Amino acid sequence: QLQLQESGPGLVKPSETLSLTCSVSGGSISSTGYYWGWVRQPPGKGLEWMGSLSYSGSTYYNPPLKSRVTMSLDTSKNQFSLKLTSVTAADTAVYYCTRHRPPAPLTVWGQGSLVTVSS
Amino acid sequence: EIVLTQSPGTLSLSPGERATLSCRANQSVSSYLAWFQQKPGQAPRLLVHGASSRAAGIPDRFSGSGSGTDFTLSISRLEPEDFAVYYCQQYGSSPYTFGQGTKLEIK
């Protein structure tokens, strides 16, 4: 059974870069047709899809975040990562890593990682 | 970008009652519509995909319907564990978008 686990700093200073990693177990990120992505949820608010990418190189980012987001895969570690630059307090959220296989929805989720942006 | 609007924002019902949640899109998403349930401190759980197909392990009291722009999630007989927040999501075109959520609370 595929499992995802987020990891990374829980506190990031304003204007710095938020970096998270999602470790994949029970499956390979090199599997054909699957997309690996991120969803975030500010405290007490709704869900925001940030983007996803595939092993083949296809990448989709949510336009409002596109200028600040980079997602990548590390096949040697079976992990994928998220980088979000120039963070502000508005980027404080629980960040979930996800997997889906288009045209299916987000079927697998990590447990989530709270990142707080504060000095 | 496809905007999803959920209604009502909050639904107050008692166990055993029937719940009807709505999700409306500002343009057609065909049947690329999913419903998720989220409880406090937990990741969302997929309930329904393809507008009407239950995900694996989801009780049959949950049912989805609709296509195009209007969708409904129905819960036939509410159990105590069903009180949570429900989100719809379209995955037909990027960017994937979520509705703002409906909170189902105990009356």
JSON list of C-alpha atoms in Angstrom, two decimals:
[
{"chain": "A", "resi": 1, "resn": "GLN", "atom": "CA", "xyz": [0.00, 0.00, 0.00]},
{"chain": "A", "resi": 2, "resn": "LEU", "atom": "CA", "xyz": [1.42, 3.35, -1.05]},
{"chain": "A", "resi": 3, "resn": "GLN", "atom": "CA", "xyz": [2.23, 5.76, 1.76]},
{"chain": "A", "resi": 4, "resn": "LEU", "atom": "CA", "xyz": [3.42, 9.35, 1.68]},
{"chain": "A", "resi": 5, "resn": "GLN", "atom": "CA", "xyz": [5.20, 11.21, 4.49]},
{"chain": "A", "resi": 6, "resn": "GLU", "atom": "CA", "xyz": [6.03, 14.90, 4.52]},
{"chain": "A", "resi": 7, "resn": "SER", "atom": "CA", "xyz": [9.09, 16.26, 6.29]},
{"chain": "A", "resi": 8, "resn": "GLY", "atom": "CA", "xyz": [10.79, 19.62, 6.67]},
{"chain": "A", "resi": 9, "resn": "PRO", "atom": "CA", "xyz": [11.16, 22.65, 8.92]},
{"chain": "A", "resi": 10, "resn": "GLY", "atom": "CA", "xyz": [8.06, 23.64, 10.85]},
{"chain": "A", "resi": 11, "resn": "LEU", "atom": "CA", "xyz": [9.12, 27.28, 11.05]},
{"chain": "A", "resi": 12, "resn": "VAL", "atom": "CA", "xyz": [10.33, 29.50, 8.23]},
{"chain": "A", "resi": 13, "resn": "LYS", "atom": "CA", "xyz": [11.18, 33.20, 8.38]},
{"chain": "A", "resi": 14, "resn": "PRO", "atom": "CA", "xyz": [9.43, 35.72, 6.14]},
{"chain": "A", "resi": 15, "resn": "SER", "atom": "CA", "xyz": [11.10, 36.28, 2.75]},
{"chain": "A", "resi": 16, "resn": "GLU", "atom": "CA", "xyz": [12.93, 32.93, 3.00]},
{"chain": "A", "resi": 17, "resn": "THR", "atom": "CA", "xyz": [12.31, 29.69, 1.11]},
{"chain": "A", "resi": 18, "resn": "LEU", "atom": "CA", "xyz": [10.00, 26.95, 2.37]},
{"chain": "A", "resi": 19, "resn": "SER", "atom": "CA", "xyz": [11.31, 23.48, 1.54]},
{"chain": "A", "resi": 20, "resn": "LEU", "atom": "CA", "xyz": [9.43, 20.22, 2.10]},
{"chain": "A", "resi": 21, "resn": "THR", "atom": "CA", "xyz": [10.12, 16.65, 1.11]},
{"chain": "A", "resi": 22, "resn": "CYS", "atom": "CA", "xyz": [7.66, 13.82, 0.62]},
{"chain": "A", "resi": 23, "resn": "SER", "atom": "CA", "xyz": [8.99, 10.29, 1.13]},
{"chain": "A", "resi": 24, "resn": "VAL", "atom": "CA", "xyz": [7.24, 7.57, -0.80]},
{"chain": "A", "resi": 25, "resn": "SER", "atom": "CA", "xyz": [6.96, 3.98, 0.44]},
{"chain": "A", "resi": 26, "resn": "GLY", "atom": "CA", "xyz": [5.14, 1.04, -1.05]},
{"chain": "A", "resi": 27, "resn": "GLY", "atom": "CA", "xyz": [5.62, 2.28, -4.61]},
{"chain": "A", "resi": 28, "resn": "SER", "atom": "CA", "xyz": [7.99, 4.03, -6.98]},
{"chain": "A", "resi": 29, "resn": "ILE", "atom": "CA", "xyz": [7.88, 7.64, -8.06]},
{"chain": "A", "resi": 30, "resn": "SER", "atom": "CA", "xyz": [9.14, 6.42, -11.44]},
{"chain": "A", "resi": 31, "resn": "SER", "atom": "CA", "xyz": [5.86, 4.61, -12.10]},
{"chain": "A", "resi": 32, "resn": "THR", "atom": "CA", "xyz": [4.39, 5.55, -15.44]},
{"chain": "A", "resi": 33, "resn": "GLY", "atom": "CA", "xyz": [1.36, 7.79, -15.52]},
{"chain": "A", "resi": 34, "resn": "TYR", "atom": "CA", "xyz": [1.39, 8.98, -11.92]},
{"chain": "A", "resi": 35, "resn": "TYR", "atom": "CA", "xyz": [1.56, 12.57, -10.78]},
{"chain": "A", "resi": 36, "resn": "TRP", "atom": "CA", "xyz": [3.08, 13.68, -7.49]},
{"chain": "A", "resi": 37, "resn": "GLY", "atom": "CA", "xyz": [1.92, 16.95, -6.02]},
{"chain": "A", "resi": 38, "resn": "TRP", "atom": "CA", "xyz": [1.13, 19.27, -3.15]},
{"chain": "A", "resi": 39, "resn": "VAL", "atom": "CA", "xyz": [-2.01, 20.71, -1.56]},
{"chain": "A", "resi": 40, "resn": "ARG", "atom": "CA", "xyz": [-1.99, 23.22, 1.27]},
{"chain": "A", "resi": 41, "resn": "GLN", "atom": "CA", "xyz": [-4.52, 24.33, 3.87]},
{"chain": "A", "resi": 42, "resn": "PRO", "atom": "CA", "xyz": [-4.15, 27.48, 5.98]},
{"chain": "A", "resi": 43, "resn": "PRO", "atom": "CA", "xyz": [-5.33, 27.02, 9.57]},
{"chain": "A", "resi": 44, "resn": "GLY", "atom": "CA", "xyz": [-9.12, 26.96, 9.70]},
{"chain": "A", "resi": 45, "resn": "LYS", "atom": "CA", "xyz": [-9.46, 27.44, 5.94]},
{"chain": "A", "resi": 46, "resn": "GLY", "atom": "CA", "xyz": [-10.02, 25.41, 2.79]},
{"chain": "A", "resi": 47, "resn": "LEU", "atom": "CA", "xyz": [-7.79, 23.39, 0.49]},
{"chain": "A", "resi": 48, "resn": "GLU", "atom": "CA", "xyz": [-5.58, 24.85, -2.24]},
{"chain": "A", "resi": 49, "resn": "TRP", "atom": "CA", "xyz": [-4.02, 22.69, -4.96]},
{"chain": "A", "resi": 50, "resn": "MET", "atom": "CA", "xyz": [-0.46, 23.92, -5.53]},
{"chain": "A", "resi": 51, "resn": "GLY", "atom": "CA", "xyz": [0.64, 21.76, -8.43]},
{"chain": "A", "resi": 52, "resn": "SER", "atom": "CA", "xyz": [1.93, 18.37, -9.51]},
{"chain": "A", "resi": 53, "resn": "LEU", "atom": "CA", "xyz": [4.53, 16.74, -11.70]},
{"chain": "A", "resi": 54, "resn": "SER", "atom": "CA", "xyz": [5.18, 13.39, -13.32]},
{"chain": "A", "resi": 55, "resn": "TYR", "atom": "CA", "xyz": [8.27, 11.25, -13.80]},
{"chain": "A", "resi": 56, "resn": "SER", "atom": "CA", "xyz": [8.05, 11.96, -17.53]},
{"chain": "A", "resi": 57, "resn": "GLY", "atom": "CA", "xyz": [8.58, 15.66, -16.84]},
{"chain": "A", "resi": 58, "resn": "SER", "atom": "CA", "xyz": [5.09, 17.10, -17.15]},
{"chain": "A", "resi": 59, "resn": "THR", "atom": "CA", "xyz": [4.57, 19.84, -14.58]},
{"chain": "A", "resi": 60, "resn": "TYR", "atom": "CA", "xyz": [1.47, 21.81, -13.63]},
{"chain": "A", "resi": 61, "resn": "TYR", "atom": "CA", "xyz": [1.50, 24.69, -11.18]},
{"chain": "A", "resi": 62, "resn": "ASN", "atom": "CA", "xyz": [-1.38, 26.74, -9.83]},
{"chain": "A", "resi": 63, "resn": "PRO", "atom": "CA", "xyz": [-1.01, 30.12, -11.59]},
{"chain": "A", "resi": 64, "resn": "PRO", "atom": "CA", "xyz": [-1.10, 32.33, -8.46]},
{"chain": "A", "resi": 65, "resn": "LEU", "atom": "CA", "xyz": [1.89, 30.40, -7.09]},
{"chain": "A", "resi": 66, "resn": "LYS", "atom": "CA", "xyz": [3.72, 29.65, -10.32]},
{"chain": "A", "resi": 67, "resn": "SER", "atom": "CA", "xyz": [6.36, 32.36, -9.94]},
{"chain": "A", "resi": 68, "resn": "ARG", "atom": "CA", "xyz": [7.37, 31.10, -6.48]},
{"chain": "A", "resi": 69, "resn": "VAL", "atom": "CA", "xyz": [6.97, 27.31, -6.68]},
{"chain": "A", "resi": 70, "resn": "THR", "atom": "CA", "xyz": [9.35, 24.59, -7.81]},
{"chain": "A", "resi": 71, "resn": "MET", "atom": "CA", "xyz": [8.55, 20.89, -7.56]},
{"chain": "A", "resi": 72, "resn": "SER", "atom": "CA", "xyz": [11.01, 18.11, -8.32]},
{"chain": "A", "resi": 73, "resn": "LEU", "atom": "CA", "xyz": [11.54, 14.35, -8.09]},
{"chain": "A", "resi": 74, "resn": "ASP", "atom": "CA", "xyz": [14.52, 12.48, -6.62]},
{"chain": "A", "resi": 75, "resn": "THR", "atom": "CA", "xyz": [14.33, 8.95, -7.96]},
{"chain": "A", "resi": 76, "resn": "SER", "atom": "CA", "xyz": [17.44, 7.84, -6.07]},
{"chain": "A", "resi": 77, "resn": "LYS", "atom": "CA", "xyz": [15.68, 8.50, -2.77]},
{"chain": "A", "resi": 78, "resn": "ASN", "atom": "CA", "xyz": [12.13, 7.83, -3.97]},
{"chain": "A", "resi": 79, "resn": "GLN", "atom": "CA", "xyz": [11.15, 11.28, -2.80]},
{"chain": "A", "resi": 80, "resn": "PHE", "atom": "CA", "xyz": [9.73, 14.45, -4.24]},
{"chain": "A", "resi": 81, "resn": "SER", "atom": "CA", "xyz": [10.03, 17.98, -3.01]},
{"chain": "A", "resi": 82, "resn": "LEU", "atom": "CA", "xyz": [8.43, 21.39, -2.85]},
{"chain": "A", "resi": 83, "resn": "LYS", "atom": "CA", "xyz": [10.17, 24.76, -2.72]},
{"chain": "A", "resi": 84, "resn": "LEU", "atom": "CA", "xyz": [8.23, 27.98, -2.20]},
{"chain": "A", "resi": 85, "resn": "THR", "atom": "CA", "xyz": [10.23, 31.19, -2.29]},
{"chain": "A", "resi": 86, "resn": "SER", "atom": "CA", "xyz": [9.67, 34.61, -0.70]},
{"chain": "A", "resi": 87, "resn": "VAL", "atom": "CA", "xyz": [7.21, 33.31, 1.89]},
{"chain": "A", "resi": 88, "resn": "THR", "atom": "CA", "xyz": [4.93, 35.51, 3.95]},
{"chain": "A", "resi": 89, "resn": "ALA", "atom": "CA", "xyz": [2.55, 34.83, 6.83]},
{"chain": "A", "resi": 90, "resn": "ALA", "atom": "CA", "xyz": [-0.10, 33.98, 4.22]},
{"chain": "A", "resi": 91, "resn": "ASP", "atom": "CA", "xyz": [1.91, 30.86, 3.36]},
{"chain": "A", "resi": 92, "resn": "THR", "atom": "CA", "xyz": [1.40, 29.46, 6.87]},
{"chain": "A", "resi": 93, "resn": "ALA", "atom": "CA", "xyz": [-0.47, 26.22, 6.29]},
{"chain": "A", "resi": 94, "resn": "VAL", "atom": "CA", "xyz": [-0.56, 22.46, 6.58]},
{"chain": "A", "resi": 95, "resn": "TYR", "atom": "CA", "xyz": [1.13, 21.13, 3.46]},
{"chain": "A", "resi": 96, "resn": "TYR", "atom": "CA", "xyz": [0.00, 17.75, 2.11]},
{"chain": "A", "resi": 97, "resn": "CYS", "atom": "CA", "xyz": [1.79, 15.70, -0.51]},
{"chain": "A", "resi": 98, "resn": "THR", "atom": "CA", "xyz": [-0.42, 13.72, -2.87]},
{"chain": "A", "resi": 99, "resn": "ARG", "atom": "CA", "xyz": [-0.45, 11.23, -5.68]},
{"chain": "A", "resi": 100, "resn": "HIS", "atom": "CA", "xyz": [-2.92, 10.79, -8.51]},
{"chain": "A", "resi": 101, "resn": "ARG", "atom": "CA", "xyz": [-3.13, 9.26, -11.95]},
{"chain": "A", "resi": 102, "resn": "PRO", "atom": "CA", "xyz": [-5.04, 11.45, -14.40]},
{"chain": "A", "resi": 103, "resn": "PRO", "atom": "CA", "xyz": [-7.89, 11.46, -15.11]},
{"chain": "A", "resi": 104, "resn": "ALA", "atom": "CA", "xyz": [-8.39, 10.30, -11.52]},
{"chain": "A", "resi": 105, "resn": "PRO", "atom": "CA", "xyz": [-8.54, 12.59, -8.47]},
{"chain": "A", "resi": 106, "resn": "LEU", "atom": "CA", "xyz": [-6.06, 12.86, -5.61]},
{"chain": "A", "resi": 107, "resn": "THR", "atom": "CA", "xyz": [-6.32, 9.37, -4.20]},
{"chain": "A", "resi": 108, "resn": "VAL", "atom": "CA", "xyz": [-3.32, 9.19, -1.85]},
{"chain": "A", "resi": 109, "resn": "TRP", "atom": "CA", "xyz": [-2.44, 11.84, 0.71]},
{"chain": "A", "resi": 110, "resn": "GLY", "atom": "CA", "xyz": [0.29, 12.28, 3.27]},
{"chain": "A", "resi": 111, "resn": "GLN", "atom": "CA", "xyz": [-0.66, 13.09, 6.85]},
{"chain": "A", "resi": 112, "resn": "GLY", "atom": "CA", "xyz": [0.30, 16.75, 6.41]},
{"chain": "A", "resi": 113, "resn": "SER", "atom": "CA", "xyz": [3.05, 19.00, 7.74]},
{"chain": "A", "resi": 114, "resn": "LEU", "atom": "CA", "xyz": [2.37, 22.33, 9.42]},
{"chain": "A", "resi": 115, "resn": "VAL", "atom": "CA", "xyz": [4.67, 25.11, 8.31]},
{"chain": "A", "resi": 116, "resn": "THR", "atom": "CA", "xyz": [4.51, 28.43, 10.11]},
{"chain": "A", "resi": 117, "resn": "VAL", "atom": "CA", "xyz": [6.00, 31.57, 8.60]},
{"chain": "A", "resi": 118, "resn": "SER", "atom": "CA", "xyz": [7.12, 33.86, 11.37]},
{"chain": "A", "resi": 119, "resn": "SER", "atom": "CA", "xyz": [10.17, 35.80, 12.47]},
{"chain": "B", "resi": 1, "resn": "GLU", "atom": "CA", "xyz": [-9.84, 28.67, -13.70]},
{"chain": "B", "resi": 2, "resn": "ILE", "atom": "CA", "xyz": [-12.90, 26.65, -12.75]},
{"chain": "B", "resi": 3, "resn": "VAL", "atom": "CA", "xyz": [-14.60, 27.96, -9.62]},
{"chain": "B", "resi": 4, "resn": "LEU", "atom": "CA", "xyz": [-16.55, 25.56, -7.44]},
{"chain": "B", "resi": 5, "resn": "THR", "atom": "CA", "xyz": [-19.20, 26.91, -5.08]},
{"chain": "B", "resi": 6, "resn": "GLN", "atom": "CA", "xyz": [-20.48, 24.67, -2.31]},
{"chain": "B", "resi": 7, "resn": "SER", "atom": "CA", "xyz": [-23.72, 25.10, -0.42]},
{"chain": "B", "resi": 8, "resn": "PRO", "atom": "CA", "xyz": [-24.71, 25.36, 2.29]},
{"chain": "B", "resi": 9, "resn": "GLY", "atom": "CA", "xyz": [-21.68, 26.59, 4.18]},
{"chain": "B", "resi": 10, "resn": "THR", "atom": "CA", "xyz": [-22.87, 24.80, 7.30]},
{"chain": "B", "resi": 11, "resn": "LEU", "atom": "CA", "xyz": [-25.47, 22.06, 7.59]},
{"chain": "B", "resi": 12, "resn": "SER", "atom": "CA", "xyz": [-26.91, 21.17, 11.00]},
{"chain": "B", "resi": 13, "resn": "LEU", "atom": "CA", "xyz": [-28.56, 17.76, 11.17]},
{"chain": "B", "resi": 14, "resn": "SER", "atom": "CA", "xyz": [-29.14, 14.91, 13.60]},
{"chain": "B", "resi": 15, "resn": "PRO", "atom": "CA", "xyz": [-27.84, 11.35, 13.37]},
{"chain": "B", "resi": 16, "resn": "GLY", "atom": "CA", "xyz": [-30.16, 9.23, 11.26]},
{"chain": "B", "resi": 17, "resn": "GLU", "atom": "CA", "xyz": [-31.21, 12.13, 9.05]},
{"chain": "B", "resi": 18, "resn": "ARG", "atom": "CA", "xyz": [-30.36, 12.54, 5.37]},
{"chain": "B", "resi": 19, "resn": "ALA", "atom": "CA", "xyz": [-27.77, 15.11, 4.25]},
{"chain": "B", "resi": 20, "resn": "THR", "atom": "CA", "xyz": [-27.66, 16.75, 0.85]},
{"chain": "B", "resi": 21, "resn": "LEU", "atom": "CA", "xyz": [-24.62, 18.81, -0.10]},
{"chain": "B", "resi": 22, "resn": "SER", "atom": "CA", "xyz": [-24.30, 20.81, -3.30]},
{"chain": "B", "resi": 23, "resn": "CYS", "atom": "CA", "xyz": [-21.35, 21.77, -5.50]},
{"chain": "B", "resi": 24, "resn": "ARG", "atom": "CA", "xyz": [-21.74, 24.03, -8.52]},
{"chain": "B", "resi": 25, "resn": "ALA", "atom": "CA", "xyz": [-19.07, 24.80, -11.14]},
{"chain": "B", "resi": 26, "resn": "ASN", "atom": "CA", "xyz": [-18.88, 27.99, -13.20]},
{"chain": "B", "resi": 27, "resn": "GLN", "atom": "CA", "xyz": [-18.21, 25.91, -16.30]},
{"chain": "B", "resi": 28, "resn": "SER", "atom": "CA", "xyz": [-18.60, 22.27, -17.19]},
{"chain": "B", "resi": 29, "resn": "VAL", "atom": "CA", "xyz": [-16.27, 19.75, -15.55]},
{"chain": "B", "resi": 30, "resn": "SER", "atom": "CA", "xyz": [-18.02, 16.82, -17.24]},
{"chain": "B", "resi": 31, "resn": "SER", "atom": "CA", "xyz": [-17.88, 14.08, -14.59]},
{"chain": "B", "resi": 32, "resn": "TYR", "atom": "CA", "xyz": [-14.40, 14.95, -13.29]},
{"chain": "B", "resi": 33, "resn": "LEU", "atom": "CA", "xyz": [-15.72, 15.78, -9.85]},
{"chain": "B", "resi": 34, "resn": "ALA", "atom": "CA", "xyz": [-14.65, 14.26, -6.54]},
{"chain": "B", "resi": 35, "resn": "TRP", "atom": "CA", "xyz": [-15.88, 14.58, -2.98]},
{"chain": "B", "resi": 36, "resn": "PHE", "atom": "CA", "xyz": [-13.62, 14.47, 0.06]},
{"chain": "B", "resi": 37, "resn": "GLN", "atom": "CA", "xyz": [-14.35, 14.23, 3.78]},
{"chain": "B", "resi": 38, "resn": "GLN", "atom": "CA", "xyz": [-12.02, 15.89, 6.27]},
{"chain": "B", "resi": 39, "resn": "LYS", "atom": "CA", "xyz": [-12.02, 15.52, 10.03]},
{"chain": "B", "resi": 40, "resn": "PRO", "atom": "CA", "xyz": [-10.01, 17.76, 12.39]},
{"chain": "B", "resi": 41, "resn": "GLY", "atom": "CA", "xyz": [-6.30, 17.04, 12.29]},
{"chain": "B", "resi": 42, "resn": "GLN", "atom": "CA", "xyz": [-6.64, 14.57, 9.44]},
{"chain": "B", "resi": 43, "resn": "ALA", "atom": "CA", "xyz": [-5.91, 14.59, 5.74]},
{"chain": "B", "resi": 44, "resn": "PRO", "atom": "CA", "xyz": [-8.89, 14.64, 3.39]},
{"chain": "B", "resi": 45, "resn": "ARG", "atom": "CA", "xyz": [-10.31, 11.24, 2.49]},
{"chain": "B", "resi": 46, "resn": "LEU", "atom": "CA", "xyz": [-11.64, 10.52, -0.97]},
{"chain": "B", "resi": 47, "resn": "LEU", "atom": "CA", "xyz": [-15.32, 9.52, -0.91]},
{"chain": "B", "resi": 48, "resn": "VAL", "atom": "CA", "xyz": [-16.53, 9.80, -4.48]},
{"chain": "B", "resi": 49, "resn": "HIS", "atom": "CA", "xyz": [-14.83, 10.19, -7.86]},
{"chain": "B", "resi": 50, "resn": "GLY", "atom": "CA", "xyz": [-16.23, 10.52, -11.37]},
{"chain": "B", "resi": 51, "resn": "ALA", "atom": "CA", "xyz": [-19.14, 12.38, -9.76]},
{"chain": "B", "resi": 52, "resn": "SER", "atom": "CA", "xyz": [-20.90, 9.17, -8.72]},
{"chain": "B", "resi": 53, "resn": "SER", "atom": "CA", "xyz": [-18.42, 6.34, -8.11]},
{"chain": "B", "resi": 54, "resn": "ARG", "atom": "CA", "xyz": [-17.70, 5.52, -4.48]},
{"chain": "B", "resi": 55, "resn": "ALA", "atom": "CA", "xyz": [-14.04, 5.10, -3.59]},
{"chain": "B", "resi": 56, "resn": "ALA", "atom": "CA", "xyz": [-12.85, 1.82, -2.14]},
{"chain": "B", "resi": 57, "resn": "GLY", "atom": "CA", "xyz": [-14.13, 1.13, 1.36]},
{"chain": "B", "resi": 58, "resn": "ILE", "atom": "CA", "xyz": [-16.68, 3.95, 1.42]},
{"chain": "B", "resi": 59, "resn": "PRO", "atom": "CA", "xyz": [-20.06, 2.93, 2.91]},
{"chain": "B", "resi": 60, "resn": "ASP", "atom": "CA", "xyz": [-23.00, 2.85, 0.53]},
{"chain": "B", "resi": 61, "resn": "ARG", "atom": "CA", "xyz": [-24.85, 5.50, 2.53]},
{"chain": "B", "resi": 62, "resn": "PHE", "atom": "CA", "xyz": [-22.63, 7.97, 0.61]},
{"chain": "B", "resi": 63, "resn": "SER", "atom": "CA", "xyz": [-23.72, 8.66, -2.95]},
{"chain": "B", "resi": 64, "resn": "GLY", "atom": "CA", "xyz": [-22.78, 11.24, -5.54]},
{"chain": "B", "resi": 65, "resn": "SER", "atom": "CA", "xyz": [-24.71, 12.50, -8.53]},
{"chain": "B", "resi": 66, "resn": "GLY", "atom": "CA", "xyz": [-24.61, 15.12, -11.25]},
{"chain": "B", "resi": 67, "resn": "SER", "atom": "CA", "xyz": [-22.60, 16.07, -14.30]},
{"chain": "B", "resi": 68, "resn": "GLY", "atom": "CA", "xyz": [-21.56, 19.21, -16.10]},
{"chain": "B", "resi": 69, "resn": "THR", "atom": "CA", "xyz": [-21.92, 22.01, -13.56]},
{"chain": "B", "resi": 70, "resn": "ASP", "atom": "CA", "xyz": [-24.23, 20.74, -10.81]},
{"chain": "B", "resi": 71, "resn": "PHE", "atom": "CA", "xyz": [-23.31, 18.00, -8.37]},
{"chain": "B", "resi": 72, "resn": "THR", "atom": "CA", "xyz": [-24.70, 16.55, -5.17]},
{"chain": "B", "resi": 73, "resn": "LEU", "atom": "CA", "xyz": [-23.31, 14.42, -2.37]},
{"chain": "B", "resi": 74, "resn": "SER", "atom": "CA", "xyz": [-25.97, 12.64, -0.37]},
{"chain": "B", "resi": 75, "resn": "ILE", "atom": "CA", "xyz": [-25.56, 10.80, 2.91]},
{"chain": "B", "resi": 76, "resn": "SER", "atom": "CA", "xyz": [-28.65, 8.67, 3.44]},
{"chain": "B", "resi": 77, "resn": "ARG", "atom": "CA", "xyz": [-28.57, 8.07, 7.20]},
{"chain": "B", "resi": 78, "resn": "LEU", "atom": "CA", "xyz": [-26.08, 10.11, 9.14]},
{"chain": "B", "resi": 79, "resn": "GLU", "atom": "CA", "xyz": [-23.80, 8.26, 11.52]},
{"chain": "B", "resi": 80, "resn": "PRO", "atom": "CA", "xyz": [-21.94, 10.11, 14.31]},
{"chain": "B", "resi": 81, "resn": "GLU", "atom": "CA", "xyz": [-18.66, 9.69, 12.43]},
{"chain": "B", "resi": 82, "resn": "ASP", "atom": "CA", "xyz": [-20.04, 11.49, 9.35]},
{"chain": "B", "resi": 83, "resn": "PHE", "atom": "CA", "xyz": [-19.97, 14.92, 10.99]},
{"chain": "B", "resi": 84, "resn": "ALA", "atom": "CA", "xyz": [-17.02, 16.61, 9.31]},
{"chain": "B", "resi": 85, "resn": "VAL", "atom": "CA", "xyz": [-16.15, 19.06, 6.56]},
{"chain": "B", "resi": 86, "resn": "TYR", "atom": "CA", "xyz": [-16.81, 18.03, 2.96]},
{"chain": "B", "resi": 87, "resn": "TYR", "atom": "CA", "xyz": [-15.02, 19.40, -0.11]},
{"chain": "B", "resi": 88, "resn": "CYS", "atom": "CA", "xyz": [-15.69, 18.94, -3.78]},
{"chain": "B", "resi": 89, "resn": "GLN", "atom": "CA", "xyz": [-12.81, 19.07, -6.26]},
{"chain": "B", "resi": 90, "resn": "GLN", "atom": "CA", "xyz": [-12.68, 19.19, -10.03]},
{"chain": "B", "resi": 91, "resn": "TYR", "atom": "CA", "xyz": [-9.82, 17.38, -11.73]},
{"chain": "B", "resi": 92, "resn": "GLY", "atom": "CA", "xyz": [-10.78, 17.78, -15.34]},
{"chain": "B", "resi": 93, "resn": "SER", "atom": "CA", "xyz": [-8.48, 20.68, -16.06]},
{"chain": "B", "resi": 94, "resn": "SER", "atom": "CA", "xyz": [-5.51, 22.40, -14.49]},
{"chain": "B", "resi": 95, "resn": "PRO", "atom": "CA", "xyz": [-5.49, 24.12, -12.10]},
{"chain": "B", "resi": 96, "resn": "TYR", "atom": "CA", "xyz": [-7.41, 21.59, -10.11]},
{"chain": "B", "resi": 97, "resn": "THR", "atom": "CA", "xyz": [-9.72, 23.50, -7.80]},
{"chain": "B", "resi": 98, "resn": "PHE", "atom": "CA", "xyz": [-11.62, 22.82, -4.60]},
{"chain": "B", "resi": 99, "resn": "GLY", "atom": "CA", "xyz": [-14.88, 24.18, -3.32]},
{"chain": "B", "resi": 100, "resn": "GLN", "atom": "CA", "xyz": [-14.75, 26.17, -0.10]},
{"chain": "B", "resi": 101, "resn": "GLY", "atom": "CA", "xyz": [-16.25, 23.31, 1.92]},
{"chain": "B", "resi": 102, "resn": "THR", "atom": "CA", "xyz": [-19.48, 22.44, 3.72]},
{"chain": "B", "resi": 103, "resn": "LYS", "atom": "CA", "xyz": [-19.32, 21.83, 7.45]},
{"chain": "B", "resi": 104, "resn": "LEU", "atom": "CA", "xyz": [-21.73, 19.12, 8.54]},
{"chain": "B", "resi": 105, "resn": "GLU", "atom": "CA", "xyz": [-22.42, 19.58, 12.23]},
{"chain": "B", "resi": 106, "resn": "ILE", "atom": "CA", "xyz": [-24.54, 17.81, 14.80]},
{"chain": "B", "resi": 107, "resn": "LYS", "atom": "CA", "xyz": [-27.81, 19.59, 15.53]}
]
